[in-house]
Amino acid sequence: MEGVARDSLRVASEGAESAFGMHTADAGADAYDRELALSMLSKEQDGLNEIDEALERIELGTYGICEISGNKINKERLEALPFAKLTRECQEIVEQSQYRGADRSTLREMFGANEASLEVRA
């Protein structure tokens, strides 16, 4: 993973010097390929971090226990997602609250509203 990241970044810096001699479409395709490779590496690193955290929970004796409710995470969930930190119910609550929060802030930003402007209107 480190080699691919290093190569992608090296090619990007070398490409910056010679991009003027390259056709725009070729430069765009190269940039897209680099971004795709780095994005995939980022996801892989996130997965490795999740696995490392699960191994640490095994060592601590907290594996299979929901970090929010303290309830046991059912066996089927752990088989499907061995690094699960939350029960399905708690995960749904977290995802719903994240979705709602992101949705509201996006709508506010779209219309140029922020917390200060909302307080002034009230």
mmCIF file with all atom_site columns, C-alpha atoms in Angstrom:
data_model
loop_
_atom_site.group_PDB
_atom_site.id
_atom_site.type_symbol
_atom_site.label_atom_id
_atom_site.label_alt_id
_atom_site.label_comp_id
_atom_site.label_asym_id
_atom_site.label_entity_id
_atom_site.label_seq_id
_atom_site.pdbx_PDB_ins_code
_atom_site.Cartn_x
_atom_site.Cartn_y
_atom_site.Cartn_z
_atom_site.occupancy
_atom_site.B_iso_or_equiv
_atom_site.pdbx_formal_charge
_atom_site.auth_seq_id
_atom_site.auth_comp_id
_atom_site.auth_asym_id
_atom_site.auth_atom_id
_atom_site.pdbx_PDB_model_num
ATOM 1   C CA . MET A 1 1   ? 0.000   0.000   0.000   1.00 0.00 ? 1   MET A CA 1
ATOM 2   C CA . GLU A 1 2   ? 2.804   2.391   0.887   1.00 0.00 ? 2   GLU A CA 1
ATOM 3   C CA . GLY A 1 3   ? 4.558   1.681   -2.410  1.00 0.00 ? 3   GLY A CA 1
ATOM 4   C CA . VAL A 1 4   ? 1.445   2.413   -4.474  1.00 0.00 ? 4   VAL A CA 1
ATOM 5   C CA . ALA A 1 5   ? 0.812   5.633   -2.557  1.00 0.00 ? 5   ALA A CA 1
ATOM 6   C CA . ARG A 1 6   ? 4.431   6.725   -2.910  1.00 0.00 ? 6   ARG A CA 1
ATOM 7   C CA . ASP A 1 7   ? 4.427   5.941   -6.643  1.00 0.00 ? 7   ASP A CA 1
ATOM 8   C CA . SER A 1 8   ? 1.133   7.776   -7.194  1.00 0.00 ? 8   SER A CA 1
ATOM 9   C CA . LEU A 1 9   ? 2.384   10.848  -5.398  1.00 0.00 ? 9   LEU A CA 1
ATOM 10  C CA . ARG A 1 10  ? 5.767   10.716  -7.177  1.00 0.00 ? 10  ARG A CA 1
ATOM 11  C CA . VAL A 1 11  ? 4.104   10.450  -10.591 1.00 0.00 ? 11  VAL A CA 1
ATOM 12  C CA . ALA A 1 12  ? 1.816   13.351  -9.659  1.00 0.00 ? 12  ALA A CA 1
ATOM 13  C CA . SER A 1 13  ? 4.742   15.604  -8.775  1.00 0.00 ? 13  SER A CA 1
ATOM 14  C CA . GLU A 1 14  ? 6.668   14.610  -11.903 1.00 0.00 ? 14  GLU A CA 1
ATOM 15  C CA . GLY A 1 15  ? 3.557   15.102  -14.015 1.00 0.00 ? 15  GLY A CA 1
ATOM 16  C CA . ALA A 1 16  ? 3.162   18.655  -12.716 1.00 0.00 ? 16  ALA A CA 1
ATOM 17  C CA . GLU A 1 17  ? 6.438   19.618  -14.370 1.00 0.00 ? 17  GLU A CA 1
ATOM 18  C CA . SER A 1 18  ? 5.615   18.069  -17.748 1.00 0.00 ? 18  SER A CA 1
ATOM 19  C CA . ALA A 1 19  ? 1.843   18.659  -17.802 1.00 0.00 ? 19  ALA A CA 1
ATOM 20  C CA . PHE A 1 20  ? 2.248   21.600  -20.179 1.00 0.00 ? 20  PHE A CA 1
ATOM 21  C CA . GLY A 1 21  ? 3.643   19.309  -22.863 1.00 0.00 ? 21  GLY A CA 1
ATOM 22  C CA . MET A 1 22  ? 0.887   16.752  -22.341 1.00 0.00 ? 22  MET A CA 1
ATOM 23  C CA . HIS A 1 23  ? -2.523  16.801  -23.999 1.00 0.00 ? 23  HIS A CA 1
ATOM 24  C CA . THR A 1 24  ? -5.234  18.022  -21.624 1.00 0.00 ? 24  THR A CA 1
ATOM 25  C CA . ALA A 1 25  ? -7.220  14.792  -21.905 1.00 0.00 ? 25  ALA A CA 1
ATOM 26  C CA . ASP A 1 26  ? -4.125  12.705  -21.081 1.00 0.00 ? 26  ASP A CA 1
ATOM 27  C CA . ALA A 1 27  ? -3.322  14.892  -18.075 1.00 0.00 ? 27  ALA A CA 1
ATOM 28  C CA . GLY A 1 28  ? -6.923  14.566  -16.894 1.00 0.00 ? 28  GLY A CA 1
ATOM 29  C CA . ALA A 1 29  ? -6.908  10.799  -17.296 1.00 0.00 ? 29  ALA A CA 1
ATOM 30  C CA . ASP A 1 30  ? -3.634  10.540  -15.378 1.00 0.00 ? 30  ASP A CA 1
ATOM 31  C CA . ALA A 1 31  ? -4.998  12.716  -12.576 1.00 0.00 ? 31  ALA A CA 1
ATOM 32  C CA . TYR A 1 32  ? -8.164  10.610  -12.422 1.00 0.00 ? 32  TYR A CA 1
ATOM 33  C CA . ASP A 1 33  ? -6.141  7.374   -12.227 1.00 0.00 ? 33  ASP A CA 1
ATOM 34  C CA . ARG A 1 34  ? -4.021  8.790   -9.381  1.00 0.00 ? 34  ARG A CA 1
ATOM 35  C CA . GLU A 1 35  ? -7.079  9.955   -7.456  1.00 0.00 ? 35  GLU A CA 1
ATOM 36  C CA . LEU A 1 36  ? -8.753  6.569   -7.916  1.00 0.00 ? 36  LEU A CA 1
ATOM 37  C CA . ALA A 1 37  ? -5.662  4.704   -6.704  1.00 0.00 ? 37  ALA A CA 1
ATOM 38  C CA . LEU A 1 38  ? -5.301  6.961   -3.657  1.00 0.00 ? 38  LEU A CA 1
ATOM 39  C CA . SER A 1 39  ? -9.001  6.661   -2.860  1.00 0.00 ? 39  SER A CA 1
ATOM 40  C CA . MET A 1 40  ? -8.816  2.875   -2.993  1.00 0.00 ? 40  MET A CA 1
ATOM 41  C CA . LEU A 1 41  ? -5.744  2.937   -0.758  1.00 0.00 ? 41  LEU A CA 1
ATOM 42  C CA . SER A 1 42  ? -7.557  5.135   1.729   1.00 0.00 ? 42  SER A CA 1
ATOM 43  C CA . LYS A 1 43  ? -10.446 2.672   1.916   1.00 0.00 ? 43  LYS A CA 1
ATOM 44  C CA . GLU A 1 44  ? -8.035  -0.221  2.355   1.00 0.00 ? 44  GLU A CA 1
ATOM 45  C CA . GLN A 1 45  ? -6.266  1.625   5.170   1.00 0.00 ? 45  GLN A CA 1
ATOM 46  C CA . ASP A 1 46  ? -9.617  2.317   6.857   1.00 0.00 ? 46  ASP A CA 1
ATOM 47  C CA . GLY A 1 47  ? -10.396 -1.411  6.691   1.00 0.00 ? 47  GLY A CA 1
ATOM 48  C CA . LEU A 1 48  ? -7.052  -2.314  8.220   1.00 0.00 ? 48  LEU A CA 1
ATOM 49  C CA . ASN A 1 49  ? -7.629  0.192   11.018  1.00 0.00 ? 49  ASN A CA 1
ATOM 50  C CA . GLU A 1 50  ? -11.031 -1.382  11.758  1.00 0.00 ? 50  GLU A CA 1
ATOM 51  C CA . ILE A 1 51  ? -9.434  -4.831  11.944  1.00 0.00 ? 51  ILE A CA 1
ATOM 52  C CA . ASP A 1 52  ? -6.654  -3.575  14.231  1.00 0.00 ? 52  ASP A CA 1
ATOM 53  C CA . GLU A 1 53  ? -9.254  -2.019  16.543  1.00 0.00 ? 53  GLU A CA 1
ATOM 54  C CA . ALA A 1 54  ? -11.225 -5.301  16.616  1.00 0.00 ? 54  ALA A CA 1
ATOM 55  C CA . LEU A 1 55  ? -8.060  -7.221  17.539  1.00 0.00 ? 55  LEU A CA 1
ATOM 56  C CA . GLU A 1 56  ? -7.433  -4.719  20.340  1.00 0.00 ? 56  GLU A CA 1
ATOM 57  C CA . ARG A 1 57  ? -10.997 -5.222  21.618  1.00 0.00 ? 57  ARG A CA 1
ATOM 58  C CA . ILE A 1 58  ? -10.363 -8.985  21.655  1.00 0.00 ? 58  ILE A CA 1
ATOM 59  C CA . GLU A 1 59  ? -7.266  -8.437  23.792  1.00 0.00 ? 59  GLU A CA 1
ATOM 60  C CA . LEU A 1 60  ? -9.204  -6.130  26.151  1.00 0.00 ? 60  LEU A CA 1
ATOM 61  C CA . GLY A 1 61  ? -12.121 -8.563  26.399  1.00 0.00 ? 61  GLY A CA 1
ATOM 62  C CA . THR A 1 62  ? -14.620 -6.074  24.964  1.00 0.00 ? 62  THR A CA 1
ATOM 63  C CA . TYR A 1 63  ? -15.047 -7.676  21.538  1.00 0.00 ? 63  TYR A CA 1
ATOM 64  C CA . GLY A 1 64  ? -18.686 -8.286  20.669  1.00 0.00 ? 64  GLY A CA 1
ATOM 65  C CA . ILE A 1 65  ? -20.002 -5.681  23.112  1.00 0.00 ? 65  ILE A CA 1
ATOM 66  C CA . CYS A 1 66  ? -21.737 -2.578  21.742  1.00 0.00 ? 66  CYS A CA 1
ATOM 67  C CA . GLU A 1 67  ? -19.759 0.577   22.499  1.00 0.00 ? 67  GLU A CA 1
ATOM 68  C CA . ILE A 1 68  ? -22.966 2.585   22.992  1.00 0.00 ? 68  ILE A CA 1
ATOM 69  C CA . SER A 1 69  ? -25.494 0.330   24.701  1.00 0.00 ? 69  SER A CA 1
ATOM 70  C CA . GLY A 1 70  ? -23.181 -2.218  26.308  1.00 0.00 ? 70  GLY A CA 1
ATOM 71  C CA . ASN A 1 71  ? -25.360 -5.024  24.893  1.00 0.00 ? 71  ASN A CA 1
ATOM 72  C CA . LYS A 1 72  ? -23.920 -8.059  23.156  1.00 0.00 ? 72  LYS A CA 1
ATOM 73  C CA . ILE A 1 73  ? -23.615 -7.799  19.385  1.00 0.00 ? 73  ILE A CA 1
ATOM 74  C CA . ASN A 1 74  ? -25.334 -10.842 17.922  1.00 0.00 ? 74  ASN A CA 1
ATOM 75  C CA . LYS A 1 75  ? -23.261 -13.636 16.411  1.00 0.00 ? 75  LYS A CA 1
ATOM 76  C CA . GLU A 1 76  ? -24.710 -13.256 12.910  1.00 0.00 ? 76  GLU A CA 1
ATOM 77  C CA . ARG A 1 77  ? -23.693 -9.576  12.797  1.00 0.00 ? 77  ARG A CA 1
ATOM 78  C CA . LEU A 1 78  ? -20.161 -10.383 13.949  1.00 0.00 ? 78  LEU A CA 1
ATOM 79  C CA . GLU A 1 79  ? -19.871 -13.144 11.347  1.00 0.00 ? 79  GLU A CA 1
ATOM 80  C CA . ALA A 1 80  ? -20.970 -10.738 8.618   1.00 0.00 ? 80  ALA A CA 1
ATOM 81  C CA . LEU A 1 81  ? -18.980 -7.779  9.963   1.00 0.00 ? 81  LEU A CA 1
ATOM 82  C CA . PRO A 1 82  ? -16.247 -9.068  12.295  1.00 0.00 ? 82  PRO A CA 1
ATOM 83  C CA . PHE A 1 83  ? -15.102 -5.584  13.277  1.00 0.00 ? 83  PHE A CA 1
ATOM 84  C CA . ALA A 1 84  ? -18.584 -4.317  14.250  1.00 0.00 ? 84  ALA A CA 1
ATOM 85  C CA . LYS A 1 85  ? -18.490 -1.956  17.235  1.00 0.00 ? 85  LYS A CA 1
ATOM 86  C CA . LEU A 1 86  ? -22.233 -1.441  17.580  1.00 0.00 ? 86  LEU A CA 1
ATOM 87  C CA . THR A 1 87  ? -25.412 -3.487  17.590  1.00 0.00 ? 87  THR A CA 1
ATOM 88  C CA . ARG A 1 88  ? -27.538 -3.129  14.480  1.00 0.00 ? 88  ARG A CA 1
ATOM 89  C CA . GLU A 1 89  ? -30.005 -0.957  16.362  1.00 0.00 ? 89  GLU A CA 1
ATOM 90  C CA . CYS A 1 90  ? -27.354 1.442   17.650  1.00 0.00 ? 90  CYS A CA 1
ATOM 91  C CA . GLN A 1 91  ? -25.692 1.579   14.221  1.00 0.00 ? 91  GLN A CA 1
ATOM 92  C CA . GLU A 1 92  ? -29.019 2.555   12.632  1.00 0.00 ? 92  GLU A CA 1
ATOM 93  C CA . ILE A 1 93  ? -29.507 5.349   15.178  1.00 0.00 ? 93  ILE A CA 1
ATOM 94  C CA . VAL A 1 94  ? -25.995 6.686   14.528  1.00 0.00 ? 94  VAL A CA 1
ATOM 95  C CA . GLU A 1 95  ? -26.461 6.571   10.757  1.00 0.00 ? 95  GLU A CA 1
ATOM 96  C CA . GLN A 1 96  ? -29.849 8.274   10.924  1.00 0.00 ? 96  GLN A CA 1
ATOM 97  C CA . SER A 1 97  ? -28.539 11.084  13.103  1.00 0.00 ? 97  SER A CA 1
ATOM 98  C CA . GLN A 1 98  ? -25.526 11.577  10.809  1.00 0.00 ? 98  GLN A CA 1
ATOM 99  C CA . TYR A 1 99  ? -27.787 11.643  7.770   1.00 0.00 ? 99  TYR A CA 1
ATOM 100 C CA . ARG A 1 100 ? -30.177 14.139  9.315   1.00 0.00 ? 100 ARG A CA 1
ATOM 101 C CA . GLY A 1 101 ? -27.374 16.394  10.481  1.00 0.00 ? 101 GLY A CA 1
ATOM 102 C CA . ALA A 1 102 ? -25.633 16.362  7.095   1.00 0.00 ? 102 ALA A CA 1
ATOM 103 C CA . ASP A 1 103 ? -28.920 16.921  5.282   1.00 0.00 ? 103 ASP A CA 1
ATOM 104 C CA . ARG A 1 104 ? -29.849 19.961  7.386   1.00 0.00 ? 104 ARG A CA 1
ATOM 105 C CA . SER A 1 105 ? -26.439 21.610  7.177   1.00 0.00 ? 105 SER A CA 1
ATOM 106 C CA . THR A 1 106 ? -26.352 21.076  3.410   1.00 0.00 ? 106 THR A CA 1
ATOM 107 C CA . LEU A 1 107 ? -29.754 22.692  2.952   1.00 0.00 ? 107 LEU A CA 1
ATOM 108 C CA . ARG A 1 108 ? -28.793 25.607  5.190   1.00 0.00 ? 108 ARG A CA 1
ATOM 109 C CA . GLU A 1 109 ? -25.571 26.141  3.270   1.00 0.00 ? 109 GLU A CA 1
ATOM 110 C CA . MET A 1 110 ? -27.413 25.962  -0.060  1.00 0.00 ? 110 MET A CA 1
ATOM 111 C CA . PHE A 1 111 ? -29.614 28.859  0.968   1.00 0.00 ? 111 PHE A CA 1
ATOM 112 C CA . GLY A 1 112 ? -26.801 30.815  2.627   1.00 0.00 ? 112 GLY A CA 1
ATOM 113 C CA . ALA A 1 113 ? -28.143 30.320  6.145   1.00 0.00 ? 113 ALA A CA 1
ATOM 114 C CA . ASN A 1 114 ? -25.922 29.706  9.129   1.00 0.00 ? 114 ASN A CA 1
ATOM 115 C CA . GLU A 1 115 ? -26.569 29.559  12.860  1.00 0.00 ? 115 GLU A CA 1
ATOM 116 C CA . ALA A 1 116 ? -25.959 33.297  13.359  1.00 0.00 ? 116 ALA A CA 1
ATOM 117 C CA . SER A 1 117 ? -28.362 34.324  10.575  1.00 0.00 ? 117 SER A CA 1
ATOM 118 C CA . LEU A 1 118 ? -31.034 31.963  11.917  1.00 0.00 ? 118 LEU A CA 1
ATOM 119 C CA . GLU A 1 119 ? -30.773 33.487  15.406  1.00 0.00 ? 119 GLU A CA 1
ATOM 120 C CA . VAL A 1 120 ? -31.112 37.038  14.047  1.00 0.00 ? 120 VAL A CA 1
ATOM 121 C CA . ARG A 1 121 ? -34.339 36.137  12.220  1.00 0.00 ? 121 ARG A CA 1
ATOM 122 C CA . ALA A 1 122 ? -35.938 34.541  15.278  1.00 0.00 ? 122 ALA A CA 1
#
